[in-house]
PDB file of C-alpha atoms in Angstrom:
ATOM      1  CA  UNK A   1      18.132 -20.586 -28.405  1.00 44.00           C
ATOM      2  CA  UNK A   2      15.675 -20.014 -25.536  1.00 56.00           C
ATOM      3  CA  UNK A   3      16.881 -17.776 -22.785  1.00 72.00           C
ATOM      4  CA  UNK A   4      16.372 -18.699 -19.582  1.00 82.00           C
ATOM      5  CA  UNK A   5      14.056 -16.568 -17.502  1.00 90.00           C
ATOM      6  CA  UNK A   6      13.130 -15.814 -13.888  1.00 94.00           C
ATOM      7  CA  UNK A   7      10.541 -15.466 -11.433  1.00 94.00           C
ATOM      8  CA  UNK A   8      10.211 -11.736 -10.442  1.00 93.00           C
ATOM      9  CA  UNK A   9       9.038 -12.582  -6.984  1.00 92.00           C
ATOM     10  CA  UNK A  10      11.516 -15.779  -6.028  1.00 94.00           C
ATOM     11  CA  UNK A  11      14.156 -15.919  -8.921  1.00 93.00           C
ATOM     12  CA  UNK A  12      12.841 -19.694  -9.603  1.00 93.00           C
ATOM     13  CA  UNK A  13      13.555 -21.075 -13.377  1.00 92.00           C
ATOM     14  CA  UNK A  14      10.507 -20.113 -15.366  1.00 92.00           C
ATOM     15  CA  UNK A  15       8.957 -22.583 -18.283  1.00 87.00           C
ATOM     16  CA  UNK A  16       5.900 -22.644 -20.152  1.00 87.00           C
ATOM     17  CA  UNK A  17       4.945 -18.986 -22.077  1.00 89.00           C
ATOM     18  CA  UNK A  18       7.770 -16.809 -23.294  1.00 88.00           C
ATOM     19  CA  UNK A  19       5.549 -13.745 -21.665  1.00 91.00           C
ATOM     20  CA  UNK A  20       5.222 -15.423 -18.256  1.00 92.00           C
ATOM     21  CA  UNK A  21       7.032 -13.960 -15.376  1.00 94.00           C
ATOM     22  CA  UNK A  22       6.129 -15.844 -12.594  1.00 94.00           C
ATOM     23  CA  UNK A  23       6.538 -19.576 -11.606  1.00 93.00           C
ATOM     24  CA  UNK A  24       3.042 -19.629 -10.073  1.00 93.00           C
ATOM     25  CA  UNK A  25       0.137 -17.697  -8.719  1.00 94.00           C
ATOM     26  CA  UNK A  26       1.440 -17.765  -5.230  1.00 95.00           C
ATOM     27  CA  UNK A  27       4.774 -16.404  -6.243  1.00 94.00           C
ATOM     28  CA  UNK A  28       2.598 -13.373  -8.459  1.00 94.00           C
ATOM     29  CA  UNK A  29       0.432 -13.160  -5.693  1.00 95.00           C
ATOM     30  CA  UNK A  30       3.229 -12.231  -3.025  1.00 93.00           C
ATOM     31  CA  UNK A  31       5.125  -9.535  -5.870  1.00 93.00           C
ATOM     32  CA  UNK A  32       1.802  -7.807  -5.980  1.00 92.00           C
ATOM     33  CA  UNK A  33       1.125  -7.221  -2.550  1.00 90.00           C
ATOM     34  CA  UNK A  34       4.748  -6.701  -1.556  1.00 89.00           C
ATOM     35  CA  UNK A  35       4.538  -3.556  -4.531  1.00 86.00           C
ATOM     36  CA  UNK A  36       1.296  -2.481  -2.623  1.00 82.00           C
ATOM     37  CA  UNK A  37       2.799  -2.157   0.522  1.00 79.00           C
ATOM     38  CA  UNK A  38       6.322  -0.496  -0.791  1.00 79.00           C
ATOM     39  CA  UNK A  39       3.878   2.033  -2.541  1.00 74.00           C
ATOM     40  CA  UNK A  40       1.389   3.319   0.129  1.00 68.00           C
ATOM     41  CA  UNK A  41       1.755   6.719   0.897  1.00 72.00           C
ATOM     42  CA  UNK A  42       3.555   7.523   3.652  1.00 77.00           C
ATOM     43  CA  UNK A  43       1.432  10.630   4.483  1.00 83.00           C
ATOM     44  CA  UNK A  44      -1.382   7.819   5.582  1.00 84.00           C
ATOM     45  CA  UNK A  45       0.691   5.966   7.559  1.00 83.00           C
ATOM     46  CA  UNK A  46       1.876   8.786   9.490  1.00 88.00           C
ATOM     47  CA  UNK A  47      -1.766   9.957  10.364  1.00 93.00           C
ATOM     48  CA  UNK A  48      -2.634   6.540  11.198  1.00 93.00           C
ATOM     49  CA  UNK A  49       0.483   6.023  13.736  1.00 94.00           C
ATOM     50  CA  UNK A  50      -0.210   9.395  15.146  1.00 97.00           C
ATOM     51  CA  UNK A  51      -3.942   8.517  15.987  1.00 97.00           C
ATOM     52  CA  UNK A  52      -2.848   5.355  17.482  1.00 97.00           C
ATOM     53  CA  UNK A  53      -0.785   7.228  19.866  1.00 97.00           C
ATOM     54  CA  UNK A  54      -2.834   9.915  20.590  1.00 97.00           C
ATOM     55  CA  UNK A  55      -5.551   6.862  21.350  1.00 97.00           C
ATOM     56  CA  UNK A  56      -3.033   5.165  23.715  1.00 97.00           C
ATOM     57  CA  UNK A  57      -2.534   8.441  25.506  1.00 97.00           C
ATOM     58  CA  UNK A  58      -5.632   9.551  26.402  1.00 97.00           C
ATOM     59  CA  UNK A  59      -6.714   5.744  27.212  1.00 96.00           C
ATOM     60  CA  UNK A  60      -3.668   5.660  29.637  1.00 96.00           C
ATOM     61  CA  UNK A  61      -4.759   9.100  31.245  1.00 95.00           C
ATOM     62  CA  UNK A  62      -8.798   8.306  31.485  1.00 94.00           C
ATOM     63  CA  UNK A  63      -9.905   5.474  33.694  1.00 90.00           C
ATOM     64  CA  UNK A  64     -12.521   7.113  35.343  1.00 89.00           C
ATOM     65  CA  UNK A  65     -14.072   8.664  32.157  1.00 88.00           C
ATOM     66  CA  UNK A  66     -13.480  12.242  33.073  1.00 93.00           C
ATOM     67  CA  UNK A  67     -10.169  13.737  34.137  1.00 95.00           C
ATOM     68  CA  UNK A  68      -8.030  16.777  33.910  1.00 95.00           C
ATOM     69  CA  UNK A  69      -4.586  16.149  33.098  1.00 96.00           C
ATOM     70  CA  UNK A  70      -2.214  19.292  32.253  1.00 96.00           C
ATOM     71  CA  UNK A  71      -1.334  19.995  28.734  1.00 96.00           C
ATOM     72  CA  UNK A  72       2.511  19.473  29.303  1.00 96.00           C
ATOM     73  CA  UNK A  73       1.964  16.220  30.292  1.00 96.00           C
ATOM     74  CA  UNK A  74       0.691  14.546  27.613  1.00 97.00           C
ATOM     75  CA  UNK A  75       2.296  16.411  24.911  1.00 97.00           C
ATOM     76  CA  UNK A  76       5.590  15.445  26.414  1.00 97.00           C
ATOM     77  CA  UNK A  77       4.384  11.862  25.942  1.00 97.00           C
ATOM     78  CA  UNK A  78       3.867  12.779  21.583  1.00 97.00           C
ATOM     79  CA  UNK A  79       0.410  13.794  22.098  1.00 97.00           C
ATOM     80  CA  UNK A  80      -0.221  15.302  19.101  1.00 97.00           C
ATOM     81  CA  UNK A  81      -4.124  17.747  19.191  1.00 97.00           C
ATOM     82  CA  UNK A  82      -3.902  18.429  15.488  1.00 97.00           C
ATOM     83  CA  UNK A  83      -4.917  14.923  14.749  1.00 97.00           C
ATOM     84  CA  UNK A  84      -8.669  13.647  15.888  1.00 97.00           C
ATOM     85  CA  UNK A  85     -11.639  11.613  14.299  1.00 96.00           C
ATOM     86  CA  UNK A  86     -14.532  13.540  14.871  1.00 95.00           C
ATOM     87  CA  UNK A  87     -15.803  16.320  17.639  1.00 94.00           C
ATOM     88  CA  UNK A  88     -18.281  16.805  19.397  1.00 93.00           C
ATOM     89  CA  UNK A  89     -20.269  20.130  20.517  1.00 93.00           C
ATOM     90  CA  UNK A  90     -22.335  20.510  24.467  1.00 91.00           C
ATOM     91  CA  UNK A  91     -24.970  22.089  25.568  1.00 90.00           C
ATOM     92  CA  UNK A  92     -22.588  25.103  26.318  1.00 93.00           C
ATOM     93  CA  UNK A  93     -20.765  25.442  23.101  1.00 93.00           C
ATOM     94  CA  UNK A  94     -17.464  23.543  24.059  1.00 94.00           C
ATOM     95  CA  UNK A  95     -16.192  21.026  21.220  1.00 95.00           C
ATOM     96  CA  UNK A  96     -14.679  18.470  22.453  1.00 96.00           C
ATOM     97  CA  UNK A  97     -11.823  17.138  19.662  1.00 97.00           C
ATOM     98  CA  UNK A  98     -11.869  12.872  19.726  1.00 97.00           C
ATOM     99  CA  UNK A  99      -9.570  10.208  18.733  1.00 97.00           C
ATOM    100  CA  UNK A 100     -12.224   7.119  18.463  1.00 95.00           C
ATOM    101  CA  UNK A 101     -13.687   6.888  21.508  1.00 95.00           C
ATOM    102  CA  UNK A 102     -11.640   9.377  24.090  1.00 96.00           C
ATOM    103  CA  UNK A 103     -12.179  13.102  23.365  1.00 96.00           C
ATOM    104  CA  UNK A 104     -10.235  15.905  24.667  1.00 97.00           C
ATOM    105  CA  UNK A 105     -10.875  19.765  25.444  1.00 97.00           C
ATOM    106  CA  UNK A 106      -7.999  22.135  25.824  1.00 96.00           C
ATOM    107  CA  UNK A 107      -8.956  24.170  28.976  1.00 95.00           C
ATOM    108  CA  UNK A 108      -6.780  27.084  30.270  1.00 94.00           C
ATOM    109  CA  UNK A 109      -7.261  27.172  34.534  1.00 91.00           C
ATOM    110  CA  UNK A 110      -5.252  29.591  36.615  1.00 91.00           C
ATOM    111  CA  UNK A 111      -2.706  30.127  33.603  1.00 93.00           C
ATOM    112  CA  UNK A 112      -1.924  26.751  33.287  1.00 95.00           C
ATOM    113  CA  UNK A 113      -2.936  24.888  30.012  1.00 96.00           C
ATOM    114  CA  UNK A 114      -4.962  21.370  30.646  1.00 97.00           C
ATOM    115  CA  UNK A 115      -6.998  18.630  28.766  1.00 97.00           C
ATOM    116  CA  UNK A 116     -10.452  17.774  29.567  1.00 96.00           C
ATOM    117  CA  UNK A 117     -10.275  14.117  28.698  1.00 97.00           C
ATOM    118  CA  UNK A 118     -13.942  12.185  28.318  1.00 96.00           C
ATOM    119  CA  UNK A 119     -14.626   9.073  26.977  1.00 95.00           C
ATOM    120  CA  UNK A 120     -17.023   8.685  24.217  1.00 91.00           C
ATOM    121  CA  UNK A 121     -21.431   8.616  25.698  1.00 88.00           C
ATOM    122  CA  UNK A 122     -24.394   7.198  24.282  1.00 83.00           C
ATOM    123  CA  UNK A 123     -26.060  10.799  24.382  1.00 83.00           C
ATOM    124  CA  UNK A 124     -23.376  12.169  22.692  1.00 80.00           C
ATOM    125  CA  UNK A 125     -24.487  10.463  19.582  1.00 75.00           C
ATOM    126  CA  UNK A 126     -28.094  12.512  19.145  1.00 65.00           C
ATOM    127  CA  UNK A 127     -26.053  15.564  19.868  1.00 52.00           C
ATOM    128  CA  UNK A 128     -23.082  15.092  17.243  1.00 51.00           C
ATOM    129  CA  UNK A 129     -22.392  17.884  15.264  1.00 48.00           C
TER     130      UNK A 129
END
């Protein structure tokens, strides 16, 4: 008596091989890459959001390609400074901390805690650390 089976991925009848568990390589395919996703870790995932937002902050706060911007202000936003791509050291020492292209400096003036935010040079490239 043959027992019928199923498709893992769209619970269609199954014939042919008693072993097979798909209807077709679409349908194997899709349960594959559905797994995949279900299964990345969500320690990458959180990085990745947080550097998107961190991007879209510091876009949203340099249009001119340098500004200072006080600290509060962008960490009230979800700005978070523990997350970057790469940094960058001038000719006076100062590292500048970037997410992609827009880099930031934390800067203390008067008491008050504020971001140098620069976008990403040509000349910075020679000069990477």
């Amino acid at each position: 008596m043959e027992q019928n089976r199923v498709c893992q991925a769209c619970n269609k009848v199954i014939s042919g091989r008693s072993d097979k568990k798909f209807c077709d390589s679409y349908c194997k395919s899709s349960f594959h890459y559905q797994k995949m996703i279900e299964d990345t870790p969500k320690f990458y995932s959180r990085v990745d959001k947080q550097l998107k937002l961190n991007r879209r902050i510091l876009k949203i706060y340099n249009k001119a390609g340098k500004v200072t911007v006080r600290s509060n202000v962008v960490l009230d936003l979800g700005f978070d400074p523990n997350f970057f791509t790469h940094y960058w050291k001038n000719n006076k020492d100062e590292v500048y901390l970037f997410v992609y292209e827009f880099g930031f400096m934390k800067k203390k003036e008067s008491g008050i805690e504020k971001y140098v935010l620069v976008k990403w040079q040509d000349y910075m490239f020679k000069k990477q650390l």
